[in-house]
mmCIF file of C-alpha atoms and ligand atoms in Angstrom:
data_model
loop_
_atom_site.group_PDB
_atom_site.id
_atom_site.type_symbol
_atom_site.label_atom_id
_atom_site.label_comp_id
_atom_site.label_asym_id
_atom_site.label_seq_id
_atom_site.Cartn_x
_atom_site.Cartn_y
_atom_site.Cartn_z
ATOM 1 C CA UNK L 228 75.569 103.968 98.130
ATOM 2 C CA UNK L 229 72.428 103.536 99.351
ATOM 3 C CA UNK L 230 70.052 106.563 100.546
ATOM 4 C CA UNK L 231 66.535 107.359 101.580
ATOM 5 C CA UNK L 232 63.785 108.082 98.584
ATOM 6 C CA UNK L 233 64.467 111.694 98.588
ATOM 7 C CA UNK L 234 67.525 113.334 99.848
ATOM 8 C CA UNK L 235 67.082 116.876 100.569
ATOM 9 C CA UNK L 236 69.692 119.441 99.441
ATOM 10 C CA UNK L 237 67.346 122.816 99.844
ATOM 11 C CA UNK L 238 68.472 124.890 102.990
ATOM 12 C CA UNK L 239 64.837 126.483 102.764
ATOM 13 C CA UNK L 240 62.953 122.763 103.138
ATOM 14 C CA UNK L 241 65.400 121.540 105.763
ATOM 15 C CA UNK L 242 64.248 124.755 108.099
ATOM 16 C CA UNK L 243 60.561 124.800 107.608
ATOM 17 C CA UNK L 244 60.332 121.232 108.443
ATOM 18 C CA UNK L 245 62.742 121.241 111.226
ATOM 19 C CA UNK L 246 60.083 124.037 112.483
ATOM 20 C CA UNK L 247 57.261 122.372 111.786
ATOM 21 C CA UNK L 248 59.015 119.054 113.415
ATOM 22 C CA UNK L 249 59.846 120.638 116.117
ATOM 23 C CA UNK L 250 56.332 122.050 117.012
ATOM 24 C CA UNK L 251 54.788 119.417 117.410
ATOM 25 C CA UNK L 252 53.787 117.565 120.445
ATOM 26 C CA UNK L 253 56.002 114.187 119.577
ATOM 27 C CA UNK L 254 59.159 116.537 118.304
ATOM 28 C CA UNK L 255 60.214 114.807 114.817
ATOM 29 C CA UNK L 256 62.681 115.745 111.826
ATOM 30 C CA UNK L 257 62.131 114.201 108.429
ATOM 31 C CA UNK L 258 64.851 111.027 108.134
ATOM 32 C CA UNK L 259 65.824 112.347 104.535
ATOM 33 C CA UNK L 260 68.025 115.115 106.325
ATOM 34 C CA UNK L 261 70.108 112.737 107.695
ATOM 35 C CA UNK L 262 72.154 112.544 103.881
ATOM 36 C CA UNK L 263 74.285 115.651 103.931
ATOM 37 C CA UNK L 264 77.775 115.012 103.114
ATOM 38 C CA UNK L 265 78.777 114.375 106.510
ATOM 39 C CA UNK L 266 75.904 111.774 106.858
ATOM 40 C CA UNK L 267 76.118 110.197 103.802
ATOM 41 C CA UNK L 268 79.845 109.256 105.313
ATOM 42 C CA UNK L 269 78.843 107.967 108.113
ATOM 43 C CA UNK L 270 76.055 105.949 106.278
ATOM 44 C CA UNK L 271 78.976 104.454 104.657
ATOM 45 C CA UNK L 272 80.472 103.243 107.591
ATOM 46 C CA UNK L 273 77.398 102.053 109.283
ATOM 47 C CA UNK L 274 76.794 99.687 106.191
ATOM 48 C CA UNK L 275 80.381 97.844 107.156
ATOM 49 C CA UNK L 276 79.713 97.781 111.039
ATOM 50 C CA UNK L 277 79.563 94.060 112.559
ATOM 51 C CA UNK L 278 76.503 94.672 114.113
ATOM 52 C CA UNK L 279 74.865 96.366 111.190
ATOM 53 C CA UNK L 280 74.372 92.704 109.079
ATOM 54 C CA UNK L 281 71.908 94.105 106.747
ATOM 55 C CA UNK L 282 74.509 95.394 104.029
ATOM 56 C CA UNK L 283 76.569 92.305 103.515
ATOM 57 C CA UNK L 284 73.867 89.786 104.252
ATOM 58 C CA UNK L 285 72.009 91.265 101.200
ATOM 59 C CA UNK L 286 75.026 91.025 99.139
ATOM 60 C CA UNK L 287 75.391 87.217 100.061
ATOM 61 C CA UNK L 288 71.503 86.528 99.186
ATOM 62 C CA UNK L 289 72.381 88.374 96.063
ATOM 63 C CA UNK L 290 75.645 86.412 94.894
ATOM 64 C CA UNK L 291 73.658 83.031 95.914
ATOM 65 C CA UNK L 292 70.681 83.400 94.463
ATOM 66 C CA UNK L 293 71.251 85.368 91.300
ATOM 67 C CA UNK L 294 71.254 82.789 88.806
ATOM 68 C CA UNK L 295 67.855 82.396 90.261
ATOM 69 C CA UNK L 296 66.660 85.677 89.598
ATOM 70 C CA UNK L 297 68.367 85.659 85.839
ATOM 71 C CA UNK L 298 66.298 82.456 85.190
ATOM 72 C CA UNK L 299 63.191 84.152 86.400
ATOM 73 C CA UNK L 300 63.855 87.769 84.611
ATOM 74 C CA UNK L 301 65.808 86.235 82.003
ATOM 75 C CA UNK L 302 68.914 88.025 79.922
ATOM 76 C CA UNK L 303 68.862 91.666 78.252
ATOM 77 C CA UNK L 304 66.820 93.527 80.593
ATOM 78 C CA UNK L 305 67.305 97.527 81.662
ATOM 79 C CA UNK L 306 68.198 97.309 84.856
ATOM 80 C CA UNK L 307 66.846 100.926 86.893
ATOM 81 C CA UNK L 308 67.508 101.170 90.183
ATOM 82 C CA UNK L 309 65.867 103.803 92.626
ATOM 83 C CA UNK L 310 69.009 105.232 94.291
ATOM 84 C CA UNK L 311 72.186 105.684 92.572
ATOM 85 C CA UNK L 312 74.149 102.243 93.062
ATOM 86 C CA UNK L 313 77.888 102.776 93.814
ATOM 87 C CA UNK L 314 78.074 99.634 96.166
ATOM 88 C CA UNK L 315 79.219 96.193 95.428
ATOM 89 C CA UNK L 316 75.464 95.051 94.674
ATOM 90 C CA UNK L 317 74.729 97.024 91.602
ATOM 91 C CA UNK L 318 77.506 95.676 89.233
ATOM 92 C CA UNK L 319 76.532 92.155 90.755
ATOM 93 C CA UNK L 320 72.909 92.521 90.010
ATOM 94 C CA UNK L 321 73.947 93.904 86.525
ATOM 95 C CA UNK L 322 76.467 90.713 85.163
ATOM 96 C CA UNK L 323 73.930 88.133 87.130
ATOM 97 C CA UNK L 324 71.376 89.178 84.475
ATOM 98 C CA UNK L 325 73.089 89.877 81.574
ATOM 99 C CA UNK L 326 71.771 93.793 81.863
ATOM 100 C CA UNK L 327 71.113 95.606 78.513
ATOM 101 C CA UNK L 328 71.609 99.501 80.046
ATOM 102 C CA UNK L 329 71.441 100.794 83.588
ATOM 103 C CA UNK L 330 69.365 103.569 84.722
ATOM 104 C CA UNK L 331 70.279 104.759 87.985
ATOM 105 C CA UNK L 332 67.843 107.312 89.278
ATOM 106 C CA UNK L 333 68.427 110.094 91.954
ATOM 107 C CA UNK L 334 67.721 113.607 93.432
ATOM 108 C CA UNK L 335 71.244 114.486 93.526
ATOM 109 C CA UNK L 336 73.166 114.964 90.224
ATOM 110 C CA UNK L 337 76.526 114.559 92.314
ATOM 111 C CA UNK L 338 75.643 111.010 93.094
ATOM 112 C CA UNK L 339 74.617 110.126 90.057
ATOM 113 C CA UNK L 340 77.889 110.991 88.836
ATOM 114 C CA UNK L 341 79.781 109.259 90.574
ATOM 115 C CA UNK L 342 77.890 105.869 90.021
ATOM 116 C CA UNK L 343 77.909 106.471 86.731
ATOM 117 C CA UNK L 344 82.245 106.746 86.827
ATOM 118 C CA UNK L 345 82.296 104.178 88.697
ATOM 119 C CA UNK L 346 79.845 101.873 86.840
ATOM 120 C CA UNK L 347 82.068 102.698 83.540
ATOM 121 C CA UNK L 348 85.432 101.212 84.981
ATOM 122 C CA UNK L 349 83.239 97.758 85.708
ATOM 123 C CA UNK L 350 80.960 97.418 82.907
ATOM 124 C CA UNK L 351 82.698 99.565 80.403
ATOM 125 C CA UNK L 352 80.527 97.903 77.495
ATOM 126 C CA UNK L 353 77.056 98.836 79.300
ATOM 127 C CA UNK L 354 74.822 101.927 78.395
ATOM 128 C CA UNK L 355 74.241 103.911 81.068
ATOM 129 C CA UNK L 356 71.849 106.549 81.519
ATOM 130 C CA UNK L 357 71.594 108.635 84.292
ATOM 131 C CA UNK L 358 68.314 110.317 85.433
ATOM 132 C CA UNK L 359 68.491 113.034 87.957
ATOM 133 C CA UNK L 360 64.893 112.773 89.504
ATOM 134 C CA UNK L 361 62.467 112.308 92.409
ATOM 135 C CA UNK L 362 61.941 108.466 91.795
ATOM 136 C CA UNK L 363 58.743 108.923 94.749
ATOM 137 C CA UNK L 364 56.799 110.155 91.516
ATOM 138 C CA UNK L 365 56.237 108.571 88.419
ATOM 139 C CA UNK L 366 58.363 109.302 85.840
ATOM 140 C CA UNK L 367 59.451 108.794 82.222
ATOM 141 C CA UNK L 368 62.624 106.988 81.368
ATOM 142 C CA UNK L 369 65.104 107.677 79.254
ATOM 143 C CA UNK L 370 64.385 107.308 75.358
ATOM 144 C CA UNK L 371 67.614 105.178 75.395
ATOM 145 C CA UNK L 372 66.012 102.392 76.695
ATOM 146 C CA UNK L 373 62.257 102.462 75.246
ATOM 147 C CA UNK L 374 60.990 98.967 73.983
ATOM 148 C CA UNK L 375 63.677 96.964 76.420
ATOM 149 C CA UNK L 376 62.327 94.653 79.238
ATOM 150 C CA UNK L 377 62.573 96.726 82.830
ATOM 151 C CA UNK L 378 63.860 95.171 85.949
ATOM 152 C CA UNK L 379 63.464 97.643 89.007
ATOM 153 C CA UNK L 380 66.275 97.246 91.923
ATOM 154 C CA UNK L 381 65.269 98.896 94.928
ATOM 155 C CA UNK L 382 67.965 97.183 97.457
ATOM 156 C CA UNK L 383 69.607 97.935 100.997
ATOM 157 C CA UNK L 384 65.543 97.747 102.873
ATOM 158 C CA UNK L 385 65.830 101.371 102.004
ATOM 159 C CA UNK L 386 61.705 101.080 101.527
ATOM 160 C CA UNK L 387 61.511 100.677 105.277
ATOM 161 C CA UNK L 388 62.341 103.769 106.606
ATOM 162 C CA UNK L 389 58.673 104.672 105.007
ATOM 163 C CA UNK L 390 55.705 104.286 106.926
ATOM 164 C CA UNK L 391 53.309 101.217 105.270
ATOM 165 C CA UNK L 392 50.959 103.263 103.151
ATOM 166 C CA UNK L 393 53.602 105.571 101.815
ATOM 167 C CA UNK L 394 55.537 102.483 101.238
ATOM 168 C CA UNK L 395 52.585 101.398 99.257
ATOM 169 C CA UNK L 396 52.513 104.651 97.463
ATOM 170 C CA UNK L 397 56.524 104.174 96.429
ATOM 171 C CA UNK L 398 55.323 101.078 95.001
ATOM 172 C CA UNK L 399 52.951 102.112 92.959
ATOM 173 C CA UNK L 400 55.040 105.074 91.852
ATOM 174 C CA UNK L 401 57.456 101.954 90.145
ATOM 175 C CA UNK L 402 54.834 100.134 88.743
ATOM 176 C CA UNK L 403 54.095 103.431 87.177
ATOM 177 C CA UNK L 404 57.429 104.021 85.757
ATOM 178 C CA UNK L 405 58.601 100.739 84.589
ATOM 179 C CA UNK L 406 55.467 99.588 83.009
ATOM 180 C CA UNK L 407 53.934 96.644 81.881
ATOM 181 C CA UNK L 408 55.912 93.545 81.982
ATOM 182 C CA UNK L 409 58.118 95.047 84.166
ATOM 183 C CA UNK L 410 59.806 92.906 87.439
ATOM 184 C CA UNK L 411 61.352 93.993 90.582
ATOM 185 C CA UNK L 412 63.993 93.296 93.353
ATOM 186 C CA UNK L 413 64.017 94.506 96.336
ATOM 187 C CA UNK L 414 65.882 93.854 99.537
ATOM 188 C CA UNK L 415 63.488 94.054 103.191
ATOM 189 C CA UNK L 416 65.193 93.543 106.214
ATOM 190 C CA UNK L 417 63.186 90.820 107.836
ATOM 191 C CA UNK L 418 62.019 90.908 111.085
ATOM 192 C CA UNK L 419 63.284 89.075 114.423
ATOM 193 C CA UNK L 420 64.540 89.358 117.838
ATOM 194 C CA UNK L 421 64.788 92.389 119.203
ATOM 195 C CA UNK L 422 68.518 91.928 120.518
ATOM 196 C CA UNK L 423 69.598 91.300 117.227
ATOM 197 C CA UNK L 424 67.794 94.263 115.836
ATOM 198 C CA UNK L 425 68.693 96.795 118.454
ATOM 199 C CA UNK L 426 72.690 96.227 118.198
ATOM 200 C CA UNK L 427 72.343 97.030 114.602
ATOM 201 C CA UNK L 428 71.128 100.405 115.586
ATOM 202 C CA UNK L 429 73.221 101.014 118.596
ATOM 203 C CA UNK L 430 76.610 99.605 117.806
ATOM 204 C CA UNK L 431 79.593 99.601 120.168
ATOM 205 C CA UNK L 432 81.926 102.246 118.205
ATOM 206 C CA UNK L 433 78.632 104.557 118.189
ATOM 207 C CA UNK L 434 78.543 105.158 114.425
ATOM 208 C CA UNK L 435 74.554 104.954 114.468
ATOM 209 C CA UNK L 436 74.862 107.498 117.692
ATOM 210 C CA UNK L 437 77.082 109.613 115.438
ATOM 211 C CA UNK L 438 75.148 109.630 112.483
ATOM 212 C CA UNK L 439 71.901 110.799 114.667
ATOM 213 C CA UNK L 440 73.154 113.242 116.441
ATOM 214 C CA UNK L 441 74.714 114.634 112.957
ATOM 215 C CA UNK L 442 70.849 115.950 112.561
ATOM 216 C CA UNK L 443 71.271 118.278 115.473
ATOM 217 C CA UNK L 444 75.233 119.426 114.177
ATOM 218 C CA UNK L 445 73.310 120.115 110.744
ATOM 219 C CA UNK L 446 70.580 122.387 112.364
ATOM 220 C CA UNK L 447 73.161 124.471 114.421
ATOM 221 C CA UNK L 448 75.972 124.328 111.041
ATOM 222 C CA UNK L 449 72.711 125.486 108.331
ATOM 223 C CA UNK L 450 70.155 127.331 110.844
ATOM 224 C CA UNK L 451 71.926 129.164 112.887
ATOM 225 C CA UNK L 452 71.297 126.562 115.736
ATOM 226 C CA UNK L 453 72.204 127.173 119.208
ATOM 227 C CA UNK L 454 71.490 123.233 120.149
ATOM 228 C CA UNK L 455 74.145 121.949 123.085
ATOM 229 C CA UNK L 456 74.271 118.987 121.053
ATOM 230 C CA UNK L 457 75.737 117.559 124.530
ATOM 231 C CA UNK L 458 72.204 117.603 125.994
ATOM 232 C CA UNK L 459 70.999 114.825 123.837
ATOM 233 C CA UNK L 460 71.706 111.139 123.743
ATOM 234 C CA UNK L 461 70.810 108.586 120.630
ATOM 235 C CA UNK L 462 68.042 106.305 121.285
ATOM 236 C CA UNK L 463 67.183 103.950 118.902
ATOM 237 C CA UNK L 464 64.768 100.587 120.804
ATOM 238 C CA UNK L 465 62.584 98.245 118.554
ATOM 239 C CA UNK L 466 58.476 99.001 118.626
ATOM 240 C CA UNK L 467 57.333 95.841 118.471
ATOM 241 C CA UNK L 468 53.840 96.324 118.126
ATOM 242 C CA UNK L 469 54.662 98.323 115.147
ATOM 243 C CA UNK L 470 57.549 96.390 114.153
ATOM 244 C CA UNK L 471 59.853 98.813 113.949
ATOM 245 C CA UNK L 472 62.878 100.224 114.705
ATOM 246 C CA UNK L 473 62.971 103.671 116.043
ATOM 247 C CA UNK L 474 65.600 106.047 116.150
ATOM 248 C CA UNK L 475 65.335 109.289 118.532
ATOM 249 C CA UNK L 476 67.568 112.111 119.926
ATOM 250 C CA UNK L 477 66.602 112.306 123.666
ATOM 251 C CA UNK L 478 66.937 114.947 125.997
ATOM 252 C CA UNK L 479 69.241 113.938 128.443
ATOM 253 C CA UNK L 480 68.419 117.098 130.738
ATOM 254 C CA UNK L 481 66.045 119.997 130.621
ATOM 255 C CA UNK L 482 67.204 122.196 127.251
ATOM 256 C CA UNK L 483 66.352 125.055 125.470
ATOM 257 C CA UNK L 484 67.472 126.254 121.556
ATOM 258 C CA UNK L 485 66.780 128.008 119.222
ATOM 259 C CA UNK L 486 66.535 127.154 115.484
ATOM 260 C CA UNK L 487 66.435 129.899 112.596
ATOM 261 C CA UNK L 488 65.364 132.513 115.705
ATOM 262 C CA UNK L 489 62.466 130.566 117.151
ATOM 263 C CA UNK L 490 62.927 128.941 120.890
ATOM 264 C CA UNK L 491 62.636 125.744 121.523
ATOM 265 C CA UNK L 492 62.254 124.249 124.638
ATOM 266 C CA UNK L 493 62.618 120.347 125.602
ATOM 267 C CA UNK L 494 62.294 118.555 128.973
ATOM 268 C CA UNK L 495 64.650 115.847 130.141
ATOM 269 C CA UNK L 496 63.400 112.178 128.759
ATOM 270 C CA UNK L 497 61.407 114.263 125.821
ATOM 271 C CA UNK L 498 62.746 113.086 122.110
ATOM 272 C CA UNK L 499 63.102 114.037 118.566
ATOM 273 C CA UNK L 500 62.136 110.986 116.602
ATOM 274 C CA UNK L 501 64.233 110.805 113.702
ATOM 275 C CA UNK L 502 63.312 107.539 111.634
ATOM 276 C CA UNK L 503 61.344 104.879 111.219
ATOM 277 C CA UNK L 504 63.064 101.151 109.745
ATOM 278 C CA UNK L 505 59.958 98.666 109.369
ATOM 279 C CA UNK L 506 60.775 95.388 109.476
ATOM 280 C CA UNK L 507 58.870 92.850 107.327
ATOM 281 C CA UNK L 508 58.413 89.558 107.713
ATOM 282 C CA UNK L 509 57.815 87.480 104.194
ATOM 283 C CA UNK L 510 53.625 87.110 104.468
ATOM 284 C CA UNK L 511 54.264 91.230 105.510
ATOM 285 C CA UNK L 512 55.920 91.577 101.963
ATOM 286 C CA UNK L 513 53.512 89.146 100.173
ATOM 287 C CA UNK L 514 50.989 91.374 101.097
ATOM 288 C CA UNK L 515 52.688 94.773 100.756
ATOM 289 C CA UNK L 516 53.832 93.847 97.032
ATOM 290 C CA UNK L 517 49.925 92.732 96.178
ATOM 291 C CA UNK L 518 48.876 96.075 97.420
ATOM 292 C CA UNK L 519 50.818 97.971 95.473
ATOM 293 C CA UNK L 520 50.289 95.929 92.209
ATOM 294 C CA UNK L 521 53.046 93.741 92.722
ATOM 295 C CA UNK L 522 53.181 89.680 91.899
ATOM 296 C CA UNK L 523 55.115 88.168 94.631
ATOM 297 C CA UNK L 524 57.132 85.602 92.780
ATOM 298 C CA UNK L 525 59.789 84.739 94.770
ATOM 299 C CA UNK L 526 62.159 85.293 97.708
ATOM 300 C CA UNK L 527 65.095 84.612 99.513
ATOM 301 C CA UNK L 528 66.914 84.899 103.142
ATOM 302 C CA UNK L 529 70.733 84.272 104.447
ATOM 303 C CA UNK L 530 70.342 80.542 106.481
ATOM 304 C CA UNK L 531 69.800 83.116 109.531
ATOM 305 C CA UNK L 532 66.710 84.235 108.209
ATOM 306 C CA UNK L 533 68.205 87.837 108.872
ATOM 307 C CA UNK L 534 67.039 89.365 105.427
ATOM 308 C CA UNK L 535 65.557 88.544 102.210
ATOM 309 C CA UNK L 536 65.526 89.803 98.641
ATOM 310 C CA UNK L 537 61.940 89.683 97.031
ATOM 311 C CA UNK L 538 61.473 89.005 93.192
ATOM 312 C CA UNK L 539 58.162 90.546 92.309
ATOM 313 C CA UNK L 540 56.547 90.952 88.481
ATOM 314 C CA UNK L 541 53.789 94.181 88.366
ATOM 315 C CA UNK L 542 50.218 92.720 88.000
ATOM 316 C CA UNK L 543 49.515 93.600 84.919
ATOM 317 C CA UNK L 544 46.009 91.897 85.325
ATOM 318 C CA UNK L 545 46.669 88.396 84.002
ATOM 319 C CA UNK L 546 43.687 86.380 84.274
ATOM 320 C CA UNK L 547 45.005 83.459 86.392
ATOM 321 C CA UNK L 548 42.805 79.668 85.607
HETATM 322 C C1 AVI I 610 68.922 103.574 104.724
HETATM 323 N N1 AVI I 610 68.229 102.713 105.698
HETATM 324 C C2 AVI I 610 67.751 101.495 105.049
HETATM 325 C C3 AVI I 610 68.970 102.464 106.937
HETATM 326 C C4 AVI I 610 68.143 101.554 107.889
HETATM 327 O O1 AVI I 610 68.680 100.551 108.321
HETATM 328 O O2 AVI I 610 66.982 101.851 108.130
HETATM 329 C C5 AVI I 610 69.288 103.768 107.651
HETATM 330 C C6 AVI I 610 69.954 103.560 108.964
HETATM 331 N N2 AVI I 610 69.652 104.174 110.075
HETATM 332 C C7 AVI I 610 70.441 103.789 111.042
HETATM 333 N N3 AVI I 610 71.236 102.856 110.567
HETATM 334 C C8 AVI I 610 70.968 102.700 109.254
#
């Protein structure tokens, strides 16, 4: 399972910046609040949707191209992944290189859990060592695995619902935590034609729609909303000039609301942008990986040049000739 950086369980947080969100003049709510329980399962089935490719095209790249990576990394490594991994990719990623331990890392104990069970029925010989933590800051492993090699695994494009510079930031935040010697891989959805891109976020069943509009369910089930979640339709086009993908909640008609007491007012056509997934082409993550004190090594895309997993060592200030 595959989430944003930070999921957000505090009632308190989720109200101030829904307020704050909502005053100002582009009306926005944090994308983290998507993951409540209800979310999360609708996540889930976005990830096997037809239209959504980026899921299963990751886990082909993956099964080809592993023995690459393993050659490159080589055996014996702690494998930590940002995100607790209960999909098919982390147990894949974790025979491919022979993994030492596994350190999954997330905010939410509950998820963590449940990796972790399910981890232990496929790779009942590995160590595993859970850290509940906000992987957006550095942090310090777990003593179980001081002195091994570190291999970061950061897959699903999950890095691209961040803006550039905070991407950069995230970065830099694993550099920090695995240390020297350290390598990464990471999956990026790449970029492409719009059509392509835009059914992925606006499939036919309307499991994308569903999973927006869950925002506006979650405001009226946790603060005391009064949204006619009727009056808004999900919108989700591709920016090109920022290369992104863009999912809103419009206003289908003139509205009003309010959220934890405080009125809000929308006119028809006026949105709530809810998230942000950058697409990056493979010079784009060349040049994000270098500014965040990254080596990109290697990468590879599906023949349809839909996604690509990156190999990248940290910079640990090697003096090339
Ligand atoms: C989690 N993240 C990488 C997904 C994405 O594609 O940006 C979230 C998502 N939003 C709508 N569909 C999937």
């Amino acid at each position: 399972m595959l989430h944003l950086a930070v999921r957000d369980d505090d009632d308190g947080d989720f109200g101030e910046a829904v307020l704050a969100g909502l005053a100002q003049p582009q009306k926005t709510i944090p994308a983290r609040f998507f993951y409540d329980t209800i979310g999360s399962e609708l996540f889930e089935k976005i990830t096997a949707l037809p239209e959504y490719y980026p899921t299963r095209t990751e886990v082909g790249i993956l099964t080809a191209n592993g023995a690459a990576v393993a050659a490159a990394v080589g055996p014996g490594r702690a494998v930590i992944e940002f995100g607790s991994g209960s999909s098919a990719k982390t147990p894949l990623l974790l025979r491919t290189v022979a993994a030492s331990a596994y350190v999954p890392i997330d905010i939410s104990a509950e998820f963590l859990d449940m990796a972790a069970a399910d981890l232990a029925r496929k790779l009942p010989e590995l160590p595993v060592f859970p850290l509940a933590a906000d992987f957006t800051r550095p942090l310090k492993l777990p003593a179980g695995i001081v002195g091994r090699p570190k291999l970061g695994f950061f897959p699903g494009s999950t890095l691209g619902n961040l803006a550039p510079a905070a991407a950069i930031d995230l970065l830099r935040a694993f550099s920090d935590t695995l240390g020297e010697g350290s390598w990464l891989v990471i999956g990026l959805d790449l970029r492409k034609d719009s059509a392509t891109l835009e059914a992925a976020y606006n499939d036919a069943a309307g499991v994308t729609a569903a999973f927006n509009l869950n925002l506006l369910h979650r405001i009226n089930r946790e603060l005391d909303g009064t949204i006619d979640v009727a009056d808004f339709a999900h919108w989700a086009p591709f920016n090109a000039d920022l290369g992104r993908i863009e999912m809103h909640l419009r206003a289908v008609r003139d509205t009003s609301f309010t959220v934890l007491g405080t009125p809000i007012m929308m006119a028809a056509g006026e949105t709530i942008h809810t998230e942000n997934s950058y697409k990056w082409t493979l010079d784009e993550a060349r040049l994000l990986a270098r500014a965040a004190g990254w080596d990109p090594v290697d990468a590879w895309t599906d023949d349809a040049a839909r996604f690509a997993l990156h190999l990248w060592r940290r910079d640990d200030g090697a003096i090339e000739p």
